Amino acid sequence: MKFGTKAIHAGVEPDPTTGAIMTPIYQTSTYVQRSPGDHKGYEYSRTHNPTRTQLQNALAALENGKHGLCFSSGMAAEDAIMKLLKPGDEVISTNDLYGGSYRLFTKIFQNYGIKFHFTNMGNVANVEKLVNENTKMIWVETPTNPLLNIIDIKAYGELCRKHNLLLVADNTFATPYLQTPLDMGADIVMHSLTKYMGGHSDVVMGAIVVKDDDLHERLAFIQNASGATPGPQDCFLVLRGLKTLHLRMERHCQNGRKVAEYLKGNAKVGKVYWPGFEEHPNHEVAQKQMRDFGGMVSFELKGDNLDDATRVLENLKLFALAESLGGVESLCGHPASMTHASIPREDRMKAGLRDTLIRLSVGVEDAEDLLADLEQAIG
Ligand code: P1T
């Protein structure tokens, strides 16, 4: 089945009791048993809920996995993955990743005795030098948030096989429309469904998809034991969003390209970060592992002046100044003070994240209007 057909049909069955084509919202916390233990597969909604089951199946199908698990946020999904580890274990990750992930790792799991190494993941041989007998996991986020570096999933899949490590891929920016990390050697795919997957800025949710039965069992145990599960209404909304994922992503990519090219041609703009440019340092990897280049574009103004960047963010009208990304509407953000404020400035600067960086989540509006908004704001 091709991707668009899967987005609409895969993993989703008409409701067995009524034939409803859209998955009903099973707004129930519990399920009646005929006799103790004699039930229809559902006992309590933290453990299982039919609306969530359909969403989990749809996600597994889209990621070419076998099992999906949904969580009440992307961070809750990450929290569950980290609970696979024990004190003394070590994790290697990129030095350019979502600030909330960095915060979860360093401010919470570090206190439980897990050690994190954050590094530039452009060179696999350099990263391999950090692997020791305590290393258990490599965590990639690609494209990275907010500098849009591309990490070679296949190469890290090979490294993980060699050293018997788990490879986790945060696929939030790309979505399975652009890349399926499980096909490239990742063991776990993780999502903030809040973003492109839900697609309409009306839900906060996260997910994990795996192929391996044992890994699924361990993660499903954590999902139920820790209990950060989403409600059925939210699952319904994400299921609805997924049905247009391919259409939205196609337009996000088209508009992302137009915005990146416009910015590159604007004399007041300095560096533009977008993996579709031939001169992007990881362009070849992006071409190899992604179907297109996505709808996220970051840039700096010439002169590197924070007041100028602030003025542009204040002047943009269609691009609303807000955290988050991946919805149908365009957003702009200031990573240093917003999404990445939890990363110490010194570490941010080392990774190349400057105070003047502007991040755009290019929506699916008409591109001409988006370019006109940028033109009036940048001048
Ligand atoms: O917000 P939540 O659903 O908990 O997902 C966290 C998360 C995980 N991974 C990536 C790559 C993310 O970008 C996010 C959330 N990011 C934002 C809110 C943001 O504006 O970048």
mmCIF file of C-alpha atoms and ligand atoms in Angstrom:
data_model
loop_
_atom_site.group_PDB
_atom_site.id
_atom_site.type_symbol
_atom_site.label_atom_id
_atom_site.label_comp_id
_atom_site.label_asym_id
_atom_site.label_seq_id
_atom_site.Cartn_x
_atom_site.Cartn_y
_atom_site.Cartn_z
ATOM 1 C CA MET A 1 0.000 0.000 0.000
ATOM 2 C CA LYS A 2 1.342 3.454 -0.835
ATOM 3 C CA PHE A 3 1.722 6.140 1.811
ATOM 4 C CA GLY A 4 -1.415 8.218 1.110
ATOM 5 C CA THR A 5 -3.637 5.133 1.126
ATOM 6 C CA LYS A 6 -2.020 3.968 4.339
ATOM 7 C CA ALA A 7 -2.523 7.375 5.973
ATOM 8 C CA ILE A 8 -6.255 7.013 5.395
ATOM 9 C CA HIS A 9 -6.829 3.283 5.886
ATOM 10 C CA ALA A 10 -3.970 1.491 7.623
ATOM 11 C CA GLY A 11 -4.562 0.108 11.085
ATOM 12 C CA VAL A 12 -8.110 1.442 11.235
ATOM 13 C CA GLU A 13 -11.179 -0.837 11.064
ATOM 14 C CA PRO A 14 -14.855 0.193 10.969
ATOM 15 C CA ASP A 15 -16.346 0.048 14.479
ATOM 16 C CA PRO A 16 -17.311 -3.587 15.152
ATOM 17 C CA THR A 17 -20.581 -2.739 16.925
ATOM 18 C CA THR A 18 -22.047 -0.145 14.549
ATOM 19 C CA GLY A 19 -19.915 -0.127 11.399
ATOM 20 C CA ALA A 20 -19.050 3.557 11.996
ATOM 21 C CA ILE A 21 -16.331 4.376 9.461
ATOM 22 C CA MET A 22 -14.728 6.927 11.782
ATOM 23 C CA THR A 23 -13.308 5.442 14.970
ATOM 24 C CA PRO A 24 -15.718 6.362 17.793
ATOM 25 C CA ILE A 25 -14.476 8.228 20.846
ATOM 26 C CA TYR A 26 -14.734 5.563 23.558
ATOM 27 C CA GLN A 27 -15.127 8.021 26.415
ATOM 28 C CA THR A 28 -14.991 5.427 29.171
ATOM 29 C CA SER A 29 -12.551 4.697 31.983
ATOM 30 C CA THR A 30 -13.581 1.073 32.526
ATOM 31 C CA TYR A 31 -15.237 -1.966 30.902
ATOM 32 C CA VAL A 32 -17.762 -4.419 32.374
ATOM 33 C CA GLN A 33 -16.553 -7.995 32.853
ATOM 34 C CA ARG A 34 -18.952 -10.941 32.666
ATOM 35 C CA SER A 35 -16.978 -12.871 35.259
ATOM 36 C CA PRO A 36 -13.598 -11.970 36.856
ATOM 37 C CA GLY A 37 -11.039 -11.920 34.021
ATOM 38 C CA ASP A 38 -13.686 -12.660 31.369
ATOM 39 C CA HIS A 39 -13.661 -9.484 29.260
ATOM 40 C CA LYS A 40 -13.364 -8.345 25.648
ATOM 41 C CA GLY A 41 -9.703 -7.310 25.798
ATOM 42 C CA TYR A 42 -10.393 -4.064 27.621
ATOM 43 C CA GLU A 43 -10.248 -3.715 31.422
ATOM 44 C CA TYR A 44 -9.239 -0.147 32.235
ATOM 45 C CA SER A 45 -8.513 2.804 29.947
ATOM 46 C CA ARG A 46 -5.022 3.549 31.278
ATOM 47 C CA THR A 47 -4.062 0.111 29.965
ATOM 48 C CA HIS A 48 -6.148 -0.021 26.773
ATOM 49 C CA ASN A 49 -8.825 2.064 25.113
ATOM 50 C CA PRO A 50 -10.320 1.208 21.686
ATOM 51 C CA THR A 51 -9.828 4.724 20.251
ATOM 52 C CA ARG A 52 -6.201 4.671 21.367
ATOM 53 C CA THR A 53 -5.724 1.140 20.006
ATOM 54 C CA GLN A 54 -6.745 2.272 16.518
ATOM 55 C CA LEU A 55 -4.417 5.256 16.653
ATOM 56 C CA GLN A 56 -1.545 3.066 17.859
ATOM 57 C CA ASN A 57 -2.204 0.627 14.994
ATOM 58 C CA ALA A 58 -2.319 3.462 12.450
ATOM 59 C CA LEU A 59 0.989 4.858 13.711
ATOM 60 C CA ALA A 60 2.641 1.429 13.602
ATOM 61 C CA ALA A 61 1.505 1.017 9.985
ATOM 62 C CA LEU A 62 2.741 4.465 8.900
ATOM 63 C CA GLU A 63 6.181 3.937 10.471
ATOM 64 C CA ASN A 64 6.509 0.411 8.992
ATOM 65 C CA GLY A 65 6.608 -0.879 12.571
ATOM 66 C CA LYS A 66 4.632 -3.530 14.366
ATOM 67 C CA HIS A 67 3.531 -1.839 17.603
ATOM 68 C CA GLY A 68 2.505 1.725 18.475
ATOM 69 C CA LEU A 69 2.151 3.232 21.947
ATOM 70 C CA CYS A 70 0.631 6.636 22.653
ATOM 71 C CA PHE A 71 1.464 9.007 25.499
ATOM 72 C CA SER A 72 -0.005 12.208 26.865
ATOM 73 C CA SER A 73 2.832 14.253 25.289
ATOM 74 C CA GLY A 74 6.032 13.817 23.313
ATOM 75 C CA MET A 75 7.921 14.325 26.571
ATOM 76 C CA ALA A 76 5.955 11.503 28.226
ATOM 77 C CA ALA A 77 6.963 9.212 25.335
ATOM 78 C CA GLU A 78 10.612 10.197 25.867
ATOM 79 C CA ASP A 79 10.240 9.653 29.612
ATOM 80 C CA ALA A 80 8.989 6.099 28.955
ATOM 81 C CA ILE A 81 11.944 5.348 26.652
ATOM 82 C CA MET A 82 14.430 6.581 29.273
ATOM 83 C CA LYS A 83 12.850 4.239 31.827
ATOM 84 C CA LEU A 84 14.269 1.326 29.819
ATOM 85 C CA LEU A 85 17.649 2.362 31.304
ATOM 86 C CA LYS A 86 19.305 1.748 34.667
ATOM 87 C CA PRO A 87 21.713 3.808 36.821
ATOM 88 C CA GLY A 88 25.195 3.680 35.315
ATOM 89 C CA ASP A 89 23.917 3.449 31.731
ATOM 90 C CA GLU A 90 25.117 6.007 29.195
ATOM 91 C CA VAL A 91 23.361 7.681 26.267
ATOM 92 C CA ILE A 92 24.886 9.516 23.317
ATOM 93 C CA SER A 93 22.817 12.220 21.667
ATOM 94 C CA THR A 94 23.141 15.243 19.430
ATOM 95 C CA ASN A 95 24.197 18.647 20.787
ATOM 96 C CA ASP A 96 21.377 20.192 18.721
ATOM 97 C CA LEU A 97 18.055 18.835 19.927
ATOM 98 C CA TYR A 98 14.753 20.058 21.305
ATOM 99 C CA GLY A 99 15.386 21.966 24.562
ATOM 100 C CA GLY A 100 12.738 19.944 26.413
ATOM 101 C CA SER A 101 14.525 16.678 25.567
ATOM 102 C CA TYR A 102 17.810 18.145 26.818
ATOM 103 C CA ARG A 103 16.027 19.278 30.006
ATOM 104 C CA LEU A 104 14.442 15.847 30.617
ATOM 105 C CA PHE A 105 17.782 14.117 30.146
ATOM 106 C CA THR A 106 19.985 16.477 32.173
ATOM 107 C CA LYS A 107 17.609 17.721 34.883
ATOM 108 C CA ILE A 108 15.720 14.483 35.571
ATOM 109 C CA PHE A 109 17.364 11.298 34.324
ATOM 110 C CA GLN A 110 20.902 12.453 35.103
ATOM 111 C CA ASN A 111 19.783 12.538 38.770
ATOM 112 C CA TYR A 112 18.911 8.850 38.482
ATOM 113 C CA GLY A 113 22.485 7.999 37.528
ATOM 114 C CA ILE A 114 22.182 7.984 33.744
ATOM 115 C CA LYS A 115 25.000 9.756 31.910
ATOM 116 C CA PHE A 116 24.446 11.753 28.719
ATOM 117 C CA HIS A 117 26.967 12.780 26.070
ATOM 118 C CA PHE A 118 25.825 15.540 23.705
ATOM 119 C CA THR A 119 27.919 15.842 20.580
ATOM 120 C CA ASN A 120 27.890 16.844 16.946
ATOM 121 C CA MET A 121 26.692 13.680 15.211
ATOM 122 C CA GLY A 122 27.955 14.590 11.736
ATOM 123 C CA ASN A 123 30.915 12.219 11.952
ATOM 124 C CA VAL A 124 30.068 8.655 13.029
ATOM 125 C CA ALA A 125 33.710 7.697 13.672
ATOM 126 C CA ASN A 126 34.061 10.565 16.182
ATOM 127 C CA VAL A 127 30.844 9.559 17.923
ATOM 128 C CA GLU A 128 32.016 5.938 18.124
ATOM 129 C CA LYS A 129 34.905 7.131 20.338
ATOM 130 C CA LEU A 130 32.315 7.953 23.042
ATOM 131 C CA VAL A 131 30.984 4.378 23.116
ATOM 132 C CA ASN A 132 32.122 2.379 26.163
ATOM 133 C CA GLU A 133 30.860 -0.680 28.046
ATOM 134 C CA ASN A 134 28.169 1.417 29.805
ATOM 135 C CA THR A 135 26.713 2.866 26.605
ATOM 136 C CA LYS A 136 23.201 1.543 26.025
ATOM 137 C CA MET A 137 21.473 3.979 23.701
ATOM 138 C CA ILE A 138 22.041 6.423 20.867
ATOM 139 C CA TRP A 139 19.358 9.088 20.541
ATOM 140 C CA VAL A 140 19.078 10.928 17.230
ATOM 141 C CA GLU A 141 16.734 13.720 16.288
ATOM 142 C CA THR A 142 16.743 14.439 12.556
ATOM 143 C CA PRO A 143 16.213 17.030 11.201
ATOM 144 C CA THR A 144 17.412 18.600 14.442
ATOM 145 C CA ASN A 145 15.504 21.302 16.264
ATOM 146 C CA PRO A 146 16.225 24.153 15.521
ATOM 147 C CA LEU A 147 19.343 24.079 13.311
ATOM 148 C CA LEU A 148 18.025 21.470 10.848
ATOM 149 C CA ASN A 149 21.139 19.320 10.843
ATOM 150 C CA ILE A 150 20.578 15.909 9.304
ATOM 151 C CA ILE A 151 21.848 12.790 11.071
ATOM 152 C CA ASP A 152 22.599 9.642 9.068
ATOM 153 C CA ILE A 153 20.153 7.136 10.592
ATOM 154 C CA LYS A 154 21.477 4.174 8.608
ATOM 155 C CA ALA A 155 25.064 4.825 9.720
ATOM 156 C CA TYR A 156 23.991 5.014 13.378
ATOM 157 C CA GLY A 157 21.893 1.876 12.892
ATOM 158 C CA GLU A 158 25.076 0.062 11.844
ATOM 159 C CA LEU A 159 27.017 1.493 14.777
ATOM 160 C CA CYS A 160 24.297 0.354 17.177
ATOM 161 C CA ARG A 161 24.273 -3.191 15.734
ATOM 162 C CA LYS A 162 28.066 -3.340 16.090
ATOM 163 C CA HIS A 163 27.999 -2.348 19.781
ATOM 164 C CA ASN A 164 24.601 -3.817 20.680
ATOM 165 C CA LEU A 165 22.999 -0.443 21.478
ATOM 166 C CA LEU A 166 19.422 0.763 21.101
ATOM 167 C CA LEU A 167 18.930 3.413 18.423
ATOM 168 C CA VAL A 168 16.109 5.864 19.112
ATOM 169 C CA ALA A 169 15.008 8.299 16.386
ATOM 170 C CA ASP A 170 12.872 11.333 17.198
ATOM 171 C CA ASN A 171 10.943 11.573 13.918
ATOM 172 C CA THR A 172 8.883 14.636 14.885
ATOM 173 C CA PHE A 173 10.273 17.041 12.253
ATOM 174 C CA ALA A 174 10.275 14.564 9.358
ATOM 175 C CA THR A 175 7.211 12.339 9.997
ATOM 176 C CA PRO A 176 6.977 8.941 8.261
ATOM 177 C CA TYR A 177 5.935 10.798 5.097
ATOM 178 C CA LEU A 178 9.561 11.925 4.731
ATOM 179 C CA GLN A 179 11.472 9.072 6.382
ATOM 180 C CA THR A 180 10.861 5.774 8.188
ATOM 181 C CA PRO A 181 13.764 5.269 10.648
ATOM 182 C CA LEU A 182 12.765 1.672 11.510
ATOM 183 C CA ASP A 183 13.612 0.775 7.890
ATOM 184 C CA MET A 184 17.066 2.334 8.349
ATOM 185 C CA GLY A 185 18.081 0.488 11.500
ATOM 186 C CA ALA A 186 16.391 2.390 14.333
ATOM 187 C CA ASP A 187 14.903 0.250 17.111
ATOM 188 C CA ILE A 188 12.512 2.889 18.435
ATOM 189 C CA VAL A 189 10.802 5.776 16.658
ATOM 190 C CA MET A 190 9.452 8.515 18.860
ATOM 191 C CA HIS A 191 7.118 11.390 18.036
ATOM 192 C CA SER A 192 5.655 14.520 19.373
ATOM 193 C CA LEU A 193 2.262 13.947 17.724
ATOM 194 C CA THR A 194 1.484 17.524 18.789
ATOM 195 C CA LYS A 195 3.268 18.630 15.618
ATOM 196 C CA TYR A 196 2.823 17.442 11.995
ATOM 197 C CA MET A 197 1.143 14.146 12.852
ATOM 198 C CA GLY A 198 -1.809 15.801 14.619
ATOM 199 C CA GLY A 199 -1.252 18.764 12.328
ATOM 200 C CA HIS A 200 -3.862 21.211 13.601
ATOM 201 C CA SER A 201 -2.371 22.677 16.806
ATOM 202 C CA ASP A 202 -5.230 21.307 18.883
ATOM 203 C CA VAL A 203 -3.670 18.318 20.693
ATOM 204 C CA VAL A 204 -0.605 17.577 22.830
ATOM 205 C CA MET A 205 0.396 13.915 22.453
ATOM 206 C CA GLY A 206 3.385 11.636 21.931
ATOM 207 C CA ALA A 207 4.057 8.187 20.533
ATOM 208 C CA ILE A 208 6.544 5.371 20.277
ATOM 209 C CA VAL A 209 6.658 2.823 17.440
ATOM 210 C CA VAL A 210 8.768 -0.364 17.466
ATOM 211 C CA LYS A 211 9.065 -3.609 15.502
ATOM 212 C CA ASP A 212 10.417 -5.855 18.249
ATOM 213 C CA ASP A 213 7.876 -7.746 20.401
ATOM 214 C CA ASP A 214 10.046 -7.797 23.528
ATOM 215 C CA LEU A 215 10.805 -4.062 23.349
ATOM 216 C CA HIS A 216 7.103 -3.414 22.872
ATOM 217 C CA GLU A 217 6.255 -5.473 25.921
ATOM 218 C CA ARG A 218 8.733 -3.549 28.081
ATOM 219 C CA LEU A 219 7.514 -0.170 26.827
ATOM 220 C CA ALA A 220 3.825 -1.123 27.127
ATOM 221 C CA PHE A 221 4.527 -2.136 30.725
ATOM 222 C CA ILE A 222 6.055 1.304 31.389
ATOM 223 C CA GLN A 223 3.184 3.023 29.569
ATOM 224 C CA ASN A 224 0.666 1.334 31.858
ATOM 225 C CA ALA A 225 2.743 1.414 35.042
ATOM 226 C CA SER A 226 3.691 5.094 34.768
ATOM 227 C CA GLY A 227 0.317 5.999 33.268
ATOM 228 C CA ALA A 228 1.015 9.037 31.055
ATOM 229 C CA THR A 229 -1.603 7.987 28.515
ATOM 230 C CA PRO A 230 -3.770 10.245 26.324
ATOM 231 C CA GLY A 231 -7.561 10.450 26.443
ATOM 232 C CA PRO A 232 -9.797 9.082 23.658
ATOM 233 C CA GLN A 233 -10.942 12.505 22.420
ATOM 234 C CA ASP A 234 -7.341 13.491 21.731
ATOM 235 C CA CYS A 235 -6.673 10.110 20.064
ATOM 236 C CA PHE A 236 -9.640 10.747 17.763
ATOM 237 C CA LEU A 237 -8.249 14.156 16.792
ATOM 238 C CA VAL A 238 -4.838 12.718 15.895
ATOM 239 C CA LEU A 239 -6.481 9.879 13.938
ATOM 240 C CA ARG A 240 -8.365 12.520 11.975
ATOM 241 C CA GLY A 241 -5.198 14.540 11.437
ATOM 242 C CA LEU A 242 -3.287 11.527 10.110
ATOM 243 C CA LYS A 243 -5.747 11.095 7.251
ATOM 244 C CA THR A 244 -4.352 14.218 5.552
ATOM 245 C CA LEU A 245 -0.719 13.848 6.635
ATOM 246 C CA HIS A 246 0.513 13.207 3.072
ATOM 247 C CA LEU A 247 -1.390 16.175 1.640
ATOM 248 C CA ARG A 248 -0.270 18.539 4.352
ATOM 249 C CA MET A 249 3.356 17.382 4.237
ATOM 250 C CA GLU A 250 3.498 17.829 0.474
ATOM 251 C CA ARG A 251 2.413 21.453 0.854
ATOM 252 C CA HIS A 252 4.626 22.056 3.920
ATOM 253 C CA CYS A 253 7.594 20.907 1.820
ATOM 254 C CA GLN A 254 6.650 23.044 -1.192
ATOM 255 C CA ASN A 255 6.154 26.130 0.969
ATOM 256 C CA GLY A 256 9.290 25.385 3.011
ATOM 257 C CA ARG A 257 11.319 25.373 -0.200
ATOM 258 C CA LYS A 258 9.816 28.686 -1.386
ATOM 259 C CA VAL A 259 10.422 30.356 1.974
ATOM 260 C CA ALA A 260 14.022 29.059 2.184
ATOM 261 C CA GLU A 261 14.767 30.306 -1.330
ATOM 262 C CA TYR A 262 13.142 33.669 -0.665
ATOM 263 C CA LEU A 263 15.185 34.149 2.507
ATOM 264 C CA LYS A 264 18.393 33.189 0.717
ATOM 265 C CA GLY A 265 17.700 35.913 -1.858
ATOM 266 C CA ASN A 266 16.916 38.638 0.712
ATOM 267 C CA ALA A 267 19.911 40.971 1.141
ATOM 268 C CA LYS A 268 19.141 41.544 4.839
ATOM 269 C CA VAL A 269 19.207 37.840 5.664
ATOM 270 C CA GLY A 270 22.413 36.096 6.716
ATOM 271 C CA LYS A 271 22.560 32.341 7.107
ATOM 272 C CA VAL A 272 19.530 30.238 6.147
ATOM 273 C CA TYR A 273 19.263 26.732 7.606
ATOM 274 C CA TRP A 274 17.360 24.320 5.331
ATOM 275 C CA PRO A 275 18.580 20.834 4.327
ATOM 276 C CA GLY A 276 17.388 21.237 0.735
ATOM 277 C CA PHE A 277 20.233 23.617 -0.135
ATOM 278 C CA GLU A 278 23.110 21.917 -1.945
ATOM 279 C CA GLU A 279 25.568 23.767 0.298
ATOM 280 C CA HIS A 280 23.870 22.458 3.481
ATOM 281 C CA PRO A 281 26.568 20.357 5.209
ATOM 282 C CA ASN A 282 24.327 17.279 5.374
ATOM 283 C CA HIS A 283 22.476 17.756 2.066
ATOM 284 C CA GLU A 284 23.656 14.422 0.669
ATOM 285 C CA VAL A 285 22.434 12.506 3.695
ATOM 286 C CA ALA A 286 19.130 14.383 3.522
ATOM 287 C CA GLN A 287 18.737 13.444 -0.140
ATOM 288 C CA LYS A 288 19.512 9.836 0.654
ATOM 289 C CA GLN A 289 17.220 9.351 3.637
ATOM 290 C CA MET A 290 14.374 11.844 3.146
ATOM 291 C CA ARG A 291 11.690 12.051 0.502
ATOM 292 C CA ASP A 292 11.726 15.869 0.623
ATOM 293 C CA PHE A 293 13.132 18.496 2.985
ATOM 294 C CA GLY A 294 10.227 19.423 5.259
ATOM 295 C CA GLY A 295 8.582 22.656 6.304
ATOM 296 C CA MET A 296 11.002 23.942 8.933
ATOM 297 C CA VAL A 297 13.379 26.786 8.044
ATOM 298 C CA SER A 298 15.642 28.723 10.427
ATOM 299 C CA PHE A 299 17.613 31.876 9.667
ATOM 300 C CA GLU A 300 19.660 34.750 11.029
ATOM 301 C CA LEU A 301 19.680 38.362 9.903
ATOM 302 C CA LYS A 302 22.906 39.980 8.750
ATOM 303 C CA GLY A 303 24.549 41.916 11.574
ATOM 304 C CA ASP A 304 23.592 39.372 14.245
ATOM 305 C CA ASN A 305 21.637 41.996 16.204
ATOM 306 C CA LEU A 306 19.057 40.735 18.706
ATOM 307 C CA ASP A 307 16.910 43.895 18.421
ATOM 308 C CA ASP A 308 16.623 43.369 14.652
ATOM 309 C CA ALA A 309 15.591 39.730 15.131
ATOM 310 C CA THR A 310 13.042 40.764 17.779
ATOM 311 C CA ARG A 311 11.601 43.402 15.447
ATOM 312 C CA VAL A 312 11.101 40.800 12.672
ATOM 313 C CA LEU A 313 9.386 38.416 15.122
ATOM 314 C CA GLU A 314 7.109 41.245 16.302
ATOM 315 C CA ASN A 315 6.340 42.402 12.752
ATOM 316 C CA LEU A 316 5.396 39.044 11.274
ATOM 317 C CA LYS A 317 1.626 38.753 11.028
ATOM 318 C CA LEU A 318 0.703 35.488 9.285
ATOM 319 C CA PHE A 319 3.609 33.749 11.019
ATOM 320 C CA ALA A 320 2.302 33.809 14.593
ATOM 321 C CA LEU A 321 4.927 34.100 17.334
ATOM 322 C CA ALA A 322 4.384 30.928 19.328
ATOM 323 C CA GLU A 323 6.049 27.759 20.579
ATOM 324 C CA SER A 324 5.359 24.535 18.660
ATOM 325 C CA LEU A 325 5.388 23.692 14.954
ATOM 326 C CA GLY A 326 3.896 21.434 12.335
ATOM 327 C CA GLY A 327 0.347 22.808 12.329
ATOM 328 C CA VAL A 328 -1.452 24.017 9.217
ATOM 329 C CA GLU A 329 -0.799 27.625 10.227
ATOM 330 C CA SER A 330 2.652 29.196 9.989
ATOM 331 C CA LEU A 331 4.486 29.972 13.214
ATOM 332 C CA CYS A 332 7.697 31.807 14.040
ATOM 333 C CA GLY A 333 9.792 31.359 17.134
ATOM 334 C CA HIS A 334 12.889 32.554 18.938
ATOM 335 C CA PRO A 335 14.627 29.352 20.126
ATOM 336 C CA ALA A 336 17.093 31.086 22.494
ATOM 337 C CA SER A 337 14.297 32.510 24.669
ATOM 338 C CA MET A 338 11.522 30.034 23.896
ATOM 339 C CA THR A 339 11.913 26.353 22.907
ATOM 340 C CA HIS A 340 15.618 26.081 23.797
ATOM 341 C CA ALA A 341 15.853 28.427 26.796
ATOM 342 C CA SER A 342 16.470 25.421 29.050
ATOM 343 C CA ILE A 343 19.848 24.778 27.394
ATOM 344 C CA PRO A 344 22.679 26.815 29.035
ATOM 345 C CA ARG A 345 23.719 29.669 26.728
ATOM 346 C CA GLU A 346 27.324 28.439 26.569
ATOM 347 C CA ASP A 347 26.194 24.986 25.349
ATOM 348 C CA ARG A 348 23.775 26.561 22.884
ATOM 349 C CA MET A 349 26.526 28.761 21.442
ATOM 350 C CA LYS A 350 28.876 25.772 21.130
ATOM 351 C CA ALA A 351 26.241 23.941 19.101
ATOM 352 C CA GLY A 352 25.858 27.022 16.858
ATOM 353 C CA LEU A 353 22.477 28.159 18.221
ATOM 354 C CA ARG A 354 22.825 31.940 18.355
ATOM 355 C CA ASP A 355 20.627 34.379 20.278
ATOM 356 C CA THR A 356 19.515 35.888 16.981
ATOM 357 C CA LEU A 357 18.239 32.679 15.347
ATOM 358 C CA ILE A 358 14.647 32.787 14.062
ATOM 359 C CA ARG A 359 12.799 29.497 13.491
ATOM 360 C CA LEU A 360 9.884 29.242 11.062
ATOM 361 C CA SER A 361 7.326 26.466 10.911
ATOM 362 C CA VAL A 362 6.040 27.048 7.397
ATOM 363 C CA GLY A 363 2.341 26.217 7.208
ATOM 364 C CA VAL A 364 0.120 25.240 4.301
ATOM 365 C CA GLU A 365 -1.224 28.709 3.444
ATOM 366 C CA ASP A 366 -0.687 30.176 -0.038
ATOM 367 C CA ALA A 367 3.064 30.708 -0.411
ATOM 368 C CA GLU A 368 2.638 34.181 -1.975
ATOM 369 C CA ASP A 369 1.011 35.442 1.230
ATOM 370 C CA LEU A 370 3.742 33.918 3.384
ATOM 371 C CA LEU A 371 6.486 35.528 1.282
ATOM 372 C CA ALA A 372 4.697 38.892 1.404
ATOM 373 C CA ASP A 373 4.529 38.629 5.200
ATOM 374 C CA LEU A 374 8.274 37.919 5.398
ATOM 375 C CA GLU A 375 8.987 40.804 3.017
ATOM 376 C CA GLN A 376 7.038 43.331 5.093
ATOM 377 C CA ALA A 377 8.590 42.089 8.359
ATOM 378 C CA ILE A 378 12.217 41.903 7.206
ATOM 379 C CA GLY A 379 11.953 44.892 4.860
HETATM 380 O O1 P1T B 1 5.641 19.077 23.213
HETATM 381 P P1 P1T B 1 5.611 17.591 23.279
HETATM 382 O O2 P1T B 1 4.470 16.964 22.564
HETATM 383 O O3 P1T B 1 5.790 17.070 24.676
HETATM 384 O O4 P1T B 1 6.898 17.078 22.431
HETATM 385 C C1 P1T B 1 8.217 17.336 22.791
HETATM 386 C C2 P1T B 1 9.105 17.379 21.583
HETATM 387 C C3 P1T B 1 9.876 16.265 21.275
HETATM 388 N N1 P1T B 1 10.688 16.247 20.196
HETATM 389 C C4 P1T B 1 10.792 17.299 19.374
HETATM 390 C C5 P1T B 1 11.712 17.238 18.194
HETATM 391 C C6 P1T B 1 10.047 18.448 19.622
HETATM 392 O O5 P1T B 1 10.166 19.482 18.772
HETATM 393 C C7 P1T B 1 9.184 18.507 20.753
HETATM 394 C C8 P1T B 1 8.399 19.719 21.087
HETATM 395 N N2 P1T B 1 8.857 20.909 20.455
HETATM 396 C C9 P1T B 1 8.297 22.136 20.608
HETATM 397 C C10 P1T B 1 7.273 22.417 21.407
HETATM 398 C C11 P1T B 1 8.932 23.194 19.793
HETATM 399 O O6 P1T B 1 8.343 24.281 19.601
HETATM 400 O O7 P1T B 1 10.044 22.963 19.290
#
